[in-house]
Amino acid sequence: MMELHILGTASARPTSTRSVSGSVFSCPEGLVIIDSGEGFQMRYARQRSRMKRQKEPSLLRPNRIVAVALTHGHLDHTWGLLPFLQTLSLDGRQQPLFVYGPTSPEILDRLEADGIDASMPEQTASAELLNQYRAWFALGGTSTRLGYDVRWLLGHPQSGRWVEFVHDATTLAWYDSMPQPEGFTTFRMDSIPTLHSVPSCAWQFSRKERKGSFDREKAALAGLSQKERKNLSEGIDVEHGSGEVLRASQFRGPSKPALSMVVSGDTAEQSIQPKAPVTVLVHEATFLNDTADKATQHLHSTAAGAARTAAHCKAQHLVLTHFSARLRDADDALAEAKEVLGQTCAVATANDGDRVRIDEDGNAILLKASESGWVQHNLTHH
Ligand SMILES: [Zn+2]
Ligand SMILES: [Zn+2]
């Protein structure tokens, strides 16, 4: 099972009902925060209390957070990070936290050549994440000052070259592939290159296809010894009685399909190259067709563009978010995306507080936030 709590569905300018970007990915191996715009920690706290009121399991508790994954450096995606890290510190956090963000190969080259205090290329955007990391270190964002280990990482999604700011950001450690967050073993996360006015990426969370579980009842009914049962459960065929061969596969339930969710940040319409088949794509849809020129100019997507991207990466479901404050009704975005997708891919729009869930069998469900909890919508093809 995996689930995404979408806690901000506005673009850079919030509205009275939509906040700036910030989501929480949840799986049995932990939580990953994807972007944390202004006020993120309030929205996270509110979602937790909403869950509590509905008597849902406390899967959003902060000690399950293993990582923060930034999609890019624009402030509507990052400005809430440091206060959030400081709250985790006040809560007495002990376990390490990975922070990932994309940067350019030029910045990595500078860091590699000149070390941690390297100057940045002249044309660097003010929202460059290295700029922000340095500001956050100066403002108390180091492991010693926070009281828990923050593993600050910057990388280039296209090449897989990553650098970590270690020892309270006094030295650098280099990687030729992105380190996985602690505790991720059956799940993994990958950065997927996207196209925006600053270095950017989407994040893909995936779980491989899994063997079905051992059918204890069937084994018990077959009157097998403990040793035979053990072998079968470990995938070893056994010879039972007078030469009858029992195949381990006969004692397995159906296998669980591979699951994956891709969460984009801001990006122009383009062909994303996912690392695994995409069950759900959560994609920005800042503009509508009538402002498509703005989308092109600012390297954002229209709802139709998001739909074309979904079709191109063969996503089974698409959820639209990151709406311009000018958008009156998200149904307009929905209609334009549907026109592109037809029957090939189910599409929905997100509001703040909505949850997107993929169950063990690969079914996607949208849980729409309402006054009294969540209302379930099957993301089926219609
Ligand atoms: Zn944005
Ligand atoms: Zn942006």
PDB file of C-alpha atoms in Angstrom, residues 95-365:
ATOM      1  CA  GLN A  95      16.740   9.410  13.929  1.00  0.00           C
ATOM      2  CA  PRO A  96      18.456  10.711  10.781  1.00  0.00           C
ATOM      3  CA  LEU A  97      16.584  12.624   8.092  1.00  0.00           C
ATOM      4  CA  PHE A  98      17.566  12.682   4.421  1.00  0.00           C
ATOM      5  CA  VAL A  99      16.959  15.898   2.466  1.00  0.00           C
ATOM      6  CA  TYR A 100      17.189  15.603  -1.332  1.00  0.00           C
ATOM      7  CA  GLY A 101      17.104  18.347  -3.919  1.00  0.00           C
ATOM      8  CA  PRO A 102      18.054  18.765  -7.582  1.00  0.00           C
ATOM      9  CA  THR A 103      20.812  21.042  -8.830  1.00  0.00           C
ATOM     10  CA  SER A 104      22.764  21.621 -12.053  1.00  0.00           C
ATOM     11  CA  PRO A 105      25.901  19.814 -13.268  1.00  0.00           C
ATOM     12  CA  GLU A 106      27.676  23.209 -13.319  1.00  0.00           C
ATOM     13  CA  ILE A 107      27.107  23.669  -9.586  1.00  0.00           C
ATOM     14  CA  LEU A 108      28.290  20.111  -8.896  1.00  0.00           C
ATOM     15  CA  ASP A 109      31.408  20.766 -11.009  1.00  0.00           C
ATOM     16  CA  ARG A 110      32.182  23.888  -8.974  1.00  0.00           C
ATOM     17  CA  LEU A 111      31.730  22.014  -5.694  1.00  0.00           C
ATOM     18  CA  GLU A 112      33.911  19.176  -6.912  1.00  0.00           C
ATOM     19  CA  ALA A 113      36.681  21.486  -8.113  1.00  0.00           C
ATOM     20  CA  ASP A 114      36.670  24.142  -5.391  1.00  0.00           C
ATOM     21  CA  GLY A 115      35.158  22.390  -2.383  1.00  0.00           C
ATOM     22  CA  ILE A 116      32.340  23.324  -0.093  1.00  0.00           C
ATOM     23  CA  ASP A 117      32.802  27.113  -0.300  1.00  0.00           C
ATOM     24  CA  ALA A 118      32.883  27.155  -4.097  1.00  0.00           C
ATOM     25  CA  SER A 119      31.366  30.233  -5.698  1.00  0.00           C
ATOM     26  CA  MET A 120      28.354  29.735  -7.936  1.00  0.00           C
ATOM     27  CA  PRO A 121      28.277  30.404 -11.696  1.00  0.00           C
ATOM     28  CA  GLU A 122      27.275  34.005 -12.466  1.00  0.00           C
ATOM     29  CA  GLN A 123      23.908  33.224 -14.045  1.00  0.00           C
ATOM     30  CA  THR A 124      22.710  31.172 -11.086  1.00  0.00           C
ATOM     31  CA  ALA A 125      19.055  31.782 -10.135  1.00  0.00           C
ATOM     32  CA  SER A 126      18.490  33.167  -6.648  1.00  0.00           C
ATOM     33  CA  ALA A 127      16.272  30.143  -5.930  1.00  0.00           C
ATOM     34  CA  GLU A 128      19.186  27.736  -6.522  1.00  0.00           C
ATOM     35  CA  LEU A 129      18.978  25.091  -3.817  1.00  0.00           C
ATOM     36  CA  LEU A 130      22.691  25.396  -2.965  1.00  0.00           C
ATOM     37  CA  ASN A 131      21.927  29.012  -2.080  1.00  0.00           C
ATOM     38  CA  GLN A 132      19.098  27.906   0.187  1.00  0.00           C
ATOM     39  CA  TYR A 133      21.037  25.040   1.763  1.00  0.00           C
ATOM     40  CA  ARG A 134      23.775  27.521   2.688  1.00  0.00           C
ATOM     41  CA  ALA A 135      21.235  29.933   4.152  1.00  0.00           C
ATOM     42  CA  TRP A 136      19.637  27.121   6.132  1.00  0.00           C
ATOM     43  CA  PHE A 137      23.020  25.937   7.464  1.00  0.00           C
ATOM     44  CA  ALA A 138      23.695  29.518   8.627  1.00  0.00           C
ATOM     45  CA  LEU A 139      20.235  29.710  10.227  1.00  0.00           C
ATOM     46  CA  GLY A 140      20.733  26.556  12.289  1.00  0.00           C
ATOM     47  CA  GLY A 141      19.956  23.754   9.859  1.00  0.00           C
ATOM     48  CA  THR A 142      22.990  21.637  10.760  1.00  0.00           C
ATOM     49  CA  SER A 143      22.954  18.276  12.543  1.00  0.00           C
ATOM     50  CA  THR A 144      24.602  19.620  15.707  1.00  0.00           C
ATOM     51  CA  ARG A 145      22.257  22.572  16.027  1.00  0.00           C
ATOM     52  CA  LEU A 146      19.147  20.508  15.280  1.00  0.00           C
ATOM     53  CA  GLY A 147      20.188  17.608  17.504  1.00  0.00           C
ATOM     54  CA  TYR A 148      19.606  14.932  14.882  1.00  0.00           C
ATOM     55  CA  ASP A 149      21.492  13.901  11.796  1.00  0.00           C
ATOM     56  CA  VAL A 150      20.327  15.772   8.683  1.00  0.00           C
ATOM     57  CA  ARG A 151      21.768  14.243   5.537  1.00  0.00           C
ATOM     58  CA  TRP A 152      21.742  17.193   3.120  1.00  0.00           C
ATOM     59  CA  LEU A 153      22.007  15.971  -0.479  1.00  0.00           C
ATOM     60  CA  LEU A 154      22.067  17.780  -3.806  1.00  0.00           C
ATOM     61  CA  GLY A 155      22.099  15.920  -7.075  1.00  0.00           C
ATOM     62  CA  HIS A 156      21.699  15.963 -10.813  1.00  0.00           C
ATOM     63  CA  PRO A 157      18.778  13.651 -11.644  1.00  0.00           C
ATOM     64  CA  GLN A 158      19.903  13.024 -15.251  1.00  0.00           C
ATOM     65  CA  SER A 159      23.330  11.662 -14.313  1.00  0.00           C
ATOM     66  CA  GLY A 160      22.668  10.296 -10.842  1.00  0.00           C
ATOM     67  CA  ARG A 161      25.598  12.290  -9.435  1.00  0.00           C
ATOM     68  CA  TRP A 162      24.869  13.323  -5.860  1.00  0.00           C
ATOM     69  CA  VAL A 163      26.822  15.198  -3.190  1.00  0.00           C
ATOM     70  CA  GLU A 164      26.229  15.256   0.555  1.00  0.00           C
ATOM     71  CA  PHE A 165      27.144  18.057   2.952  1.00  0.00           C
ATOM     72  CA  VAL A 166      28.653  16.124   5.841  1.00  0.00           C
ATOM     73  CA  HIS A 167      30.105  16.976   9.263  1.00  0.00           C
ATOM     74  CA  ASP A 168      27.791  19.929   9.854  1.00  0.00           C
ATOM     75  CA  ALA A 169      28.253  21.027   6.266  1.00  0.00           C
ATOM     76  CA  THR A 170      32.019  21.432   6.525  1.00  0.00           C
ATOM     77  CA  THR A 171      32.942  18.800   3.916  1.00  0.00           C
ATOM     78  CA  LEU A 172      31.489  16.999   0.921  1.00  0.00           C
ATOM     79  CA  ALA A 173      30.884  13.316   0.182  1.00  0.00           C
ATOM     80  CA  TRP A 174      30.202  12.169  -3.388  1.00  0.00           C
ATOM     81  CA  TYR A 175      27.938   9.437  -4.759  1.00  0.00           C
ATOM     82  CA  ASP A 176      27.467   8.103  -8.273  1.00  0.00           C
ATOM     83  CA  SER A 177      23.901   7.086  -7.541  1.00  0.00           C
ATOM     84  CA  MET A 178      21.337   8.558  -5.182  1.00  0.00           C
ATOM     85  CA  PRO A 179      21.503   7.015  -1.691  1.00  0.00           C
ATOM     86  CA  GLN A 180      18.137   5.560  -0.618  1.00  0.00           C
ATOM     87  CA  PRO A 181      16.581   6.784   2.629  1.00  0.00           C
ATOM     88  CA  GLU A 182      17.237   4.652   5.672  1.00  0.00           C
ATOM     89  CA  GLY A 183      14.688   1.870   6.036  1.00  0.00           C
ATOM     90  CA  PHE A 184      13.712   1.721   2.363  1.00  0.00           C
ATOM     91  CA  THR A 185      14.270  -1.865   1.247  1.00  0.00           C
ATOM     92  CA  THR A 186      11.229  -3.129  -0.676  1.00  0.00           C
ATOM     93  CA  PHE A 187      10.275   0.437  -1.625  1.00  0.00           C
ATOM     94  CA  ARG A 188      12.571   2.811  -3.439  1.00  0.00           C
ATOM     95  CA  MET A 189      12.543   6.417  -4.532  1.00  0.00           C
ATOM     96  CA  ASP A 190      14.060   7.880  -7.670  1.00  0.00           C
ATOM     97  CA  SER A 191      14.460  11.391  -8.989  1.00  0.00           C
ATOM     98  CA  ILE A 192      13.062  11.795 -12.518  1.00  0.00           C
ATOM     99  CA  PRO A 193      14.315  14.765 -14.585  1.00  0.00           C
ATOM    100  CA  THR A 194      11.717  17.438 -15.396  1.00  0.00           C
ATOM    101  CA  LEU A 195      11.907  20.770 -17.218  1.00  0.00           C
ATOM    102  CA  HIS A 196      11.521  24.065 -15.345  1.00  0.00           C
ATOM    103  CA  SER A 197      13.252  27.456 -15.063  1.00  0.00           C
ATOM    104  CA  VAL A 198      15.545  26.097 -12.307  1.00  0.00           C
ATOM    105  CA  PRO A 199      16.939  22.551 -11.861  1.00  0.00           C
ATOM    106  CA  SER A 200      13.942  20.329 -11.128  1.00  0.00           C
ATOM    107  CA  CYS A 201      12.775  16.754 -10.832  1.00  0.00           C
ATOM    108  CA  ALA A 202       9.770  14.598 -10.116  1.00  0.00           C
ATOM    109  CA  TRP A 203       9.909  11.860  -7.503  1.00  0.00           C
ATOM    110  CA  GLN A 204       8.945   8.290  -8.208  1.00  0.00           C
ATOM    111  CA  PHE A 205       8.111   5.878  -5.397  1.00  0.00           C
ATOM    112  CA  SER A 206       7.917   2.259  -6.386  1.00  0.00           C
ATOM    113  CA  ARG A 207       7.585  -1.218  -5.042  1.00  0.00           C
ATOM    114  CA  LYS A 208       8.564  -4.233  -7.115  1.00  0.00           C
ATOM    115  CA  GLU A 209       6.174  -7.035  -7.907  1.00  0.00           C
ATOM    116  CA  ARG A 210       5.940  -9.256  -4.855  1.00  0.00           C
ATOM    117  CA  LYS A 211       5.364 -12.960  -4.365  1.00  0.00           C
ATOM    118  CA  GLY A 212       2.016 -13.874  -2.851  1.00  0.00           C
ATOM    119  CA  SER A 213       2.015 -14.889   0.786  1.00  0.00           C
ATOM    120  CA  PHE A 214       2.288 -18.504   1.963  1.00  0.00           C
ATOM    121  CA  ASP A 215      -1.071 -20.232   2.301  1.00  0.00           C
ATOM    122  CA  ARG A 216      -0.851 -21.652   5.849  1.00  0.00           C
ATOM    123  CA  GLU A 217      -4.360 -23.019   5.816  1.00  0.00           C
ATOM    124  CA  LYS A 218      -3.782 -25.056   2.672  1.00  0.00           C
ATOM    125  CA  ALA A 219      -0.540 -26.422   4.111  1.00  0.00           C
ATOM    126  CA  ALA A 220      -2.302 -27.370   7.337  1.00  0.00           C
ATOM    127  CA  LEU A 221      -5.128 -29.113   5.452  1.00  0.00           C
ATOM    128  CA  ALA A 222      -2.597 -31.101   3.412  1.00  0.00           C
ATOM    129  CA  GLY A 223      -1.333 -32.608   6.680  1.00  0.00           C
ATOM    130  CA  LEU A 224       2.272 -31.559   6.169  1.00  0.00           C
ATOM    131  CA  SER A 225       5.048 -31.775   8.723  1.00  0.00           C
ATOM    132  CA  GLN A 226       6.555 -28.634  10.150  1.00  0.00           C
ATOM    133  CA  LYS A 227       9.693 -29.174   8.087  1.00  0.00           C
ATOM    134  CA  GLU A 228       7.704 -29.579   4.872  1.00  0.00           C
ATOM    135  CA  ARG A 229       5.733 -26.445   5.612  1.00  0.00           C
ATOM    136  CA  LYS A 230       8.918 -24.505   6.311  1.00  0.00           C
ATOM    137  CA  ASN A 231      10.450 -25.613   3.003  1.00  0.00           C
ATOM    138  CA  LEU A 232       7.343 -24.760   1.014  1.00  0.00           C
ATOM    139  CA  SER A 233       7.075 -21.342   2.634  1.00  0.00           C
ATOM    140  CA  GLU A 234      10.687 -20.674   1.647  1.00  0.00           C
ATOM    141  CA  GLY A 235       9.981 -21.624  -1.937  1.00  0.00           C
ATOM    142  CA  ILE A 236      11.451 -25.141  -1.859  1.00  0.00           C
ATOM    143  CA  ASP A 237       9.455 -27.974  -3.495  1.00  0.00           C
ATOM    144  CA  VAL A 238       9.050 -31.015  -1.246  1.00  0.00           C
ATOM    145  CA  GLU A 239       8.501 -34.712  -1.821  1.00  0.00           C
ATOM    146  CA  HIS A 240       5.560 -35.778   0.289  1.00  0.00           C
ATOM    147  CA  GLY A 241       4.586 -39.336   1.183  1.00  0.00           C
ATOM    148  CA  SER A 242       5.248 -41.825  -1.625  1.00  0.00           C
ATOM    149  CA  GLY A 243       6.954 -39.655  -4.174  1.00  0.00           C
ATOM    150  CA  GLU A 244       4.278 -36.991  -4.605  1.00  0.00           C
ATOM    151  CA  VAL A 245       6.022 -33.698  -5.369  1.00  0.00           C
ATOM    152  CA  LEU A 246       4.417 -30.607  -3.839  1.00  0.00           C
ATOM    153  CA  ARG A 247       5.347 -27.428  -5.610  1.00  0.00           C
ATOM    154  CA  ALA A 248       5.999 -24.395  -3.429  1.00  0.00           C
ATOM    155  CA  SER A 249       4.160 -22.263  -6.002  1.00  0.00           C
ATOM    156  CA  GLN A 250       0.940 -24.185  -5.296  1.00  0.00           C
ATOM    157  CA  PHE A 251       1.056 -22.897  -1.724  1.00  0.00           C
ATOM    158  CA  ARG A 252       1.372 -19.247  -2.633  1.00  0.00           C
ATOM    159  CA  GLY A 253      -1.437 -16.740  -2.963  1.00  0.00           C
ATOM    160  CA  PRO A 254      -1.533 -14.561  -6.091  1.00  0.00           C
ATOM    161  CA  SER A 255       1.494 -12.281  -6.522  1.00  0.00           C
ATOM    162  CA  LYS A 256       1.155  -8.576  -5.779  1.00  0.00           C
ATOM    163  CA  PRO A 257       1.694  -6.284  -8.778  1.00  0.00           C
ATOM    164  CA  ALA A 258       4.442  -3.659  -8.973  1.00  0.00           C
ATOM    165  CA  LEU A 259       3.143  -0.304  -7.733  1.00  0.00           C
ATOM    166  CA  SER A 260       4.430   3.181  -8.332  1.00  0.00           C
ATOM    167  CA  MET A 261       3.518   6.792  -7.899  1.00  0.00           C
ATOM    168  CA  VAL A 262       5.203   9.739  -9.604  1.00  0.00           C
ATOM    169  CA  VAL A 263       4.834  13.185  -8.029  1.00  0.00           C
ATOM    170  CA  SER A 264       5.925  16.049 -10.270  1.00  0.00           C
ATOM    171  CA  GLY A 265       6.923  19.478  -9.119  1.00  0.00           C
ATOM    172  CA  ASP A 266       6.703  22.333 -11.586  1.00  0.00           C
ATOM    173  CA  THR A 267       7.479  21.293 -15.111  1.00  0.00           C
ATOM    174  CA  ALA A 268       6.797  22.065 -18.716  1.00  0.00           C
ATOM    175  CA  GLU A 269       4.912  19.472 -20.685  1.00  0.00           C
ATOM    176  CA  GLN A 270       7.509  16.922 -21.686  1.00  0.00           C
ATOM    177  CA  SER A 271       8.244  13.261 -21.882  1.00  0.00           C
ATOM    178  CA  ILE A 272       9.172  12.103 -18.415  1.00  0.00           C
ATOM    179  CA  GLN A 273      11.133   8.871 -18.284  1.00  0.00           C
ATOM    180  CA  PRO A 274       9.852   6.916 -15.306  1.00  0.00           C
ATOM    181  CA  LYS A 275      12.029   4.193 -13.773  1.00  0.00           C
ATOM    182  CA  ALA A 276       9.061   1.825 -13.406  1.00  0.00           C
ATOM    183  CA  PRO A 277       5.518   1.595 -14.829  1.00  0.00           C
ATOM    184  CA  VAL A 278       3.396   4.407 -13.402  1.00  0.00           C
ATOM    185  CA  THR A 279       0.232   3.510 -11.493  1.00  0.00           C
ATOM    186  CA  VAL A 280      -0.564   7.119 -10.553  1.00  0.00           C
ATOM    187  CA  LEU A 281       0.954  10.344 -11.862  1.00  0.00           C
ATOM    188  CA  VAL A 282       0.364  13.415  -9.689  1.00  0.00           C
ATOM    189  CA  HIS A 283       1.123  16.304 -12.005  1.00  0.00           C
ATOM    190  CA  GLU A 284       1.011  20.066 -11.988  1.00  0.00           C
ATOM    191  CA  ALA A 285      -1.644  21.745 -14.138  1.00  0.00           C
ATOM    192  CA  THR A 286      -1.003  25.421 -13.527  1.00  0.00           C
ATOM    193  CA  PHE A 287      -2.810  26.687 -16.618  1.00  0.00           C
ATOM    194  CA  LEU A 288      -5.716  25.987 -18.970  1.00  0.00           C
ATOM    195  CA  ASN A 289      -5.665  25.890 -22.763  1.00  0.00           C
ATOM    196  CA  ASP A 290      -6.547  29.592 -23.036  1.00  0.00           C
ATOM    197  CA  THR A 291      -3.270  30.489 -21.270  1.00  0.00           C
ATOM    198  CA  ALA A 292      -1.116  27.815 -22.907  1.00  0.00           C
ATOM    199  CA  ASP A 293       1.333  30.525 -23.998  1.00  0.00           C
ATOM    200  CA  LYS A 294       1.995  31.329 -20.334  1.00  0.00           C
ATOM    201  CA  ALA A 295       2.666  27.664 -19.607  1.00  0.00           C
ATOM    202  CA  THR A 296       5.228  27.564 -22.405  1.00  0.00           C
ATOM    203  CA  GLN A 297       6.801  30.844 -21.351  1.00  0.00           C
ATOM    204  CA  HIS A 298       7.223  29.893 -17.678  1.00  0.00           C
ATOM    205  CA  LEU A 299       7.903  26.187 -18.217  1.00  0.00           C
ATOM    206  CA  HIS A 300       4.714  25.040 -16.569  1.00  0.00           C
ATOM    207  CA  SER A 301       2.000  22.671 -17.831  1.00  0.00           C
ATOM    208  CA  THR A 302      -1.602  23.083 -18.840  1.00  0.00           C
ATOM    209  CA  ALA A 303      -4.106  20.432 -17.742  1.00  0.00           C
ATOM    210  CA  ALA A 304      -4.061  19.104 -21.307  1.00  0.00           C
ATOM    211  CA  GLY A 305      -0.255  19.111 -21.256  1.00  0.00           C
ATOM    212  CA  ALA A 306      -0.262  17.112 -18.015  1.00  0.00           C
ATOM    213  CA  ALA A 307      -2.621  14.675 -19.726  1.00  0.00           C
ATOM    214  CA  ARG A 308      -0.292  14.316 -22.725  1.00  0.00           C
ATOM    215  CA  THR A 309       2.603  13.674 -20.321  1.00  0.00           C
ATOM    216  CA  ALA A 310       0.494  11.023 -18.548  1.00  0.00           C
ATOM    217  CA  ALA A 311      -0.341   9.388 -21.868  1.00  0.00           C
ATOM    218  CA  HIS A 312       3.284   9.442 -22.927  1.00  0.00           C
ATOM    219  CA  CYS A 313       4.515   7.660 -19.800  1.00  0.00           C
ATOM    220  CA  LYS A 314       1.507   5.301 -19.924  1.00  0.00           C
ATOM    221  CA  ALA A 315       0.309   6.287 -16.466  1.00  0.00           C
ATOM    222  CA  GLN A 316      -2.833   4.419 -15.446  1.00  0.00           C
ATOM    223  CA  HIS A 317      -4.208   7.350 -13.439  1.00  0.00           C
ATOM    224  CA  LEU A 318      -3.597  11.075 -13.379  1.00  0.00           C
ATOM    225  CA  VAL A 319      -4.248  13.499 -10.513  1.00  0.00           C
ATOM    226  CA  LEU A 320      -3.964  17.220 -11.288  1.00  0.00           C
ATOM    227  CA  THR A 321      -2.660  19.812  -8.794  1.00  0.00           C
ATOM    228  CA  HIS A 322      -0.734  23.170  -8.571  1.00  0.00           C
ATOM    229  CA  PHE A 323      -3.558  25.317  -9.966  1.00  0.00           C
ATOM    230  CA  SER A 324      -3.178  28.974 -10.821  1.00  0.00           C
ATOM    231  CA  ALA A 325      -5.021  31.354  -8.485  1.00  0.00           C
ATOM    232  CA  ARG A 326      -6.894  32.554 -11.597  1.00  0.00           C
ATOM    233  CA  LEU A 327      -8.519  29.170 -12.078  1.00  0.00           C
ATOM    234  CA  ARG A 328     -12.190  29.518 -11.111  1.00  0.00           C
ATOM    235  CA  ASP A 329     -13.205  25.921 -11.249  1.00  0.00           C
ATOM    236  CA  ALA A 330     -10.947  22.850 -11.267  1.00  0.00           C
ATOM    237  CA  ASP A 331     -13.646  21.125 -13.357  1.00  0.00           C
ATOM    238  CA  ASP A 332     -12.378  23.147 -16.324  1.00  0.00           C
ATOM    239  CA  ALA A 333      -8.938  21.574 -15.858  1.00  0.00           C
ATOM    240  CA  LEU A 334     -10.560  18.164 -15.521  1.00  0.00           C
ATOM    241  CA  ALA A 335     -12.543  18.591 -18.740  1.00  0.00           C
ATOM    242  CA  GLU A 336      -9.490  19.674 -20.742  1.00  0.00           C
ATOM    243  CA  ALA A 337      -7.419  16.748 -19.444  1.00  0.00           C
ATOM    244  CA  LYS A 338     -10.235  14.261 -20.152  1.00  0.00           C
ATOM    245  CA  GLU A 339     -10.517  15.496 -23.694  1.00  0.00           C
ATOM    246  CA  VAL A 340      -6.898  14.468 -24.261  1.00  0.00           C
ATOM    247  CA  LEU A 341      -7.029  11.163 -22.430  1.00  0.00           C
ATOM    248  CA  GLY A 342     -10.377   9.730 -23.441  1.00  0.00           C
ATOM    249  CA  GLN A 343     -10.663   6.249 -21.947  1.00  0.00           C
ATOM    250  CA  THR A 344      -6.963   5.491 -21.703  1.00  0.00           C
ATOM    251  CA  CYS A 345      -6.215   6.943 -18.290  1.00  0.00           C
ATOM    252  CA  ALA A 346      -8.485   7.949 -15.392  1.00  0.00           C
ATOM    253  CA  VAL A 347      -8.086  11.554 -14.272  1.00  0.00           C
ATOM    254  CA  ALA A 348      -9.130  13.598 -11.233  1.00  0.00           C
ATOM    255  CA  THR A 349      -8.300  16.949  -9.649  1.00  0.00           C
ATOM    256  CA  ALA A 350      -6.956  17.347  -6.108  1.00  0.00           C
ATOM    257  CA  ASN A 351      -7.947  19.718  -3.329  1.00  0.00           C
ATOM    258  CA  ASP A 352      -5.934  20.416  -0.184  1.00  0.00           C
ATOM    259  CA  GLY A 353      -6.135  17.472   2.205  1.00  0.00           C
ATOM    260  CA  ASP A 354      -6.992  14.861  -0.437  1.00  0.00           C
ATOM    261  CA  ARG A 355      -5.307  11.479  -0.330  1.00  0.00           C
ATOM    262  CA  VAL A 356      -4.346   9.264  -3.264  1.00  0.00           C
ATOM    263  CA  ARG A 357      -4.038   5.622  -2.333  1.00  0.00           C
ATOM    264  CA  ILE A 358      -2.761   2.634  -4.280  1.00  0.00           C
ATOM    265  CA  ASP A 359      -3.719  -0.650  -2.653  1.00  0.00           C
ATOM    266  CA  GLU A 360      -1.817  -3.952  -2.708  1.00  0.00           C
ATOM    267  CA  ASP A 361      -3.612  -5.050  -5.866  1.00  0.00           C
ATOM    268  CA  GLY A 362      -2.712  -1.877  -7.755  1.00  0.00           C
ATOM    269  CA  ASN A 363      -6.122  -0.174  -7.508  1.00  0.00           C
ATOM    270  CA  ALA A 364      -6.018   3.588  -7.136  1.00  0.00           C
ATOM    271  CA  ILE A 365      -8.470   5.437  -4.905  1.00  0.00           C
TER     272      ILE A 365
END
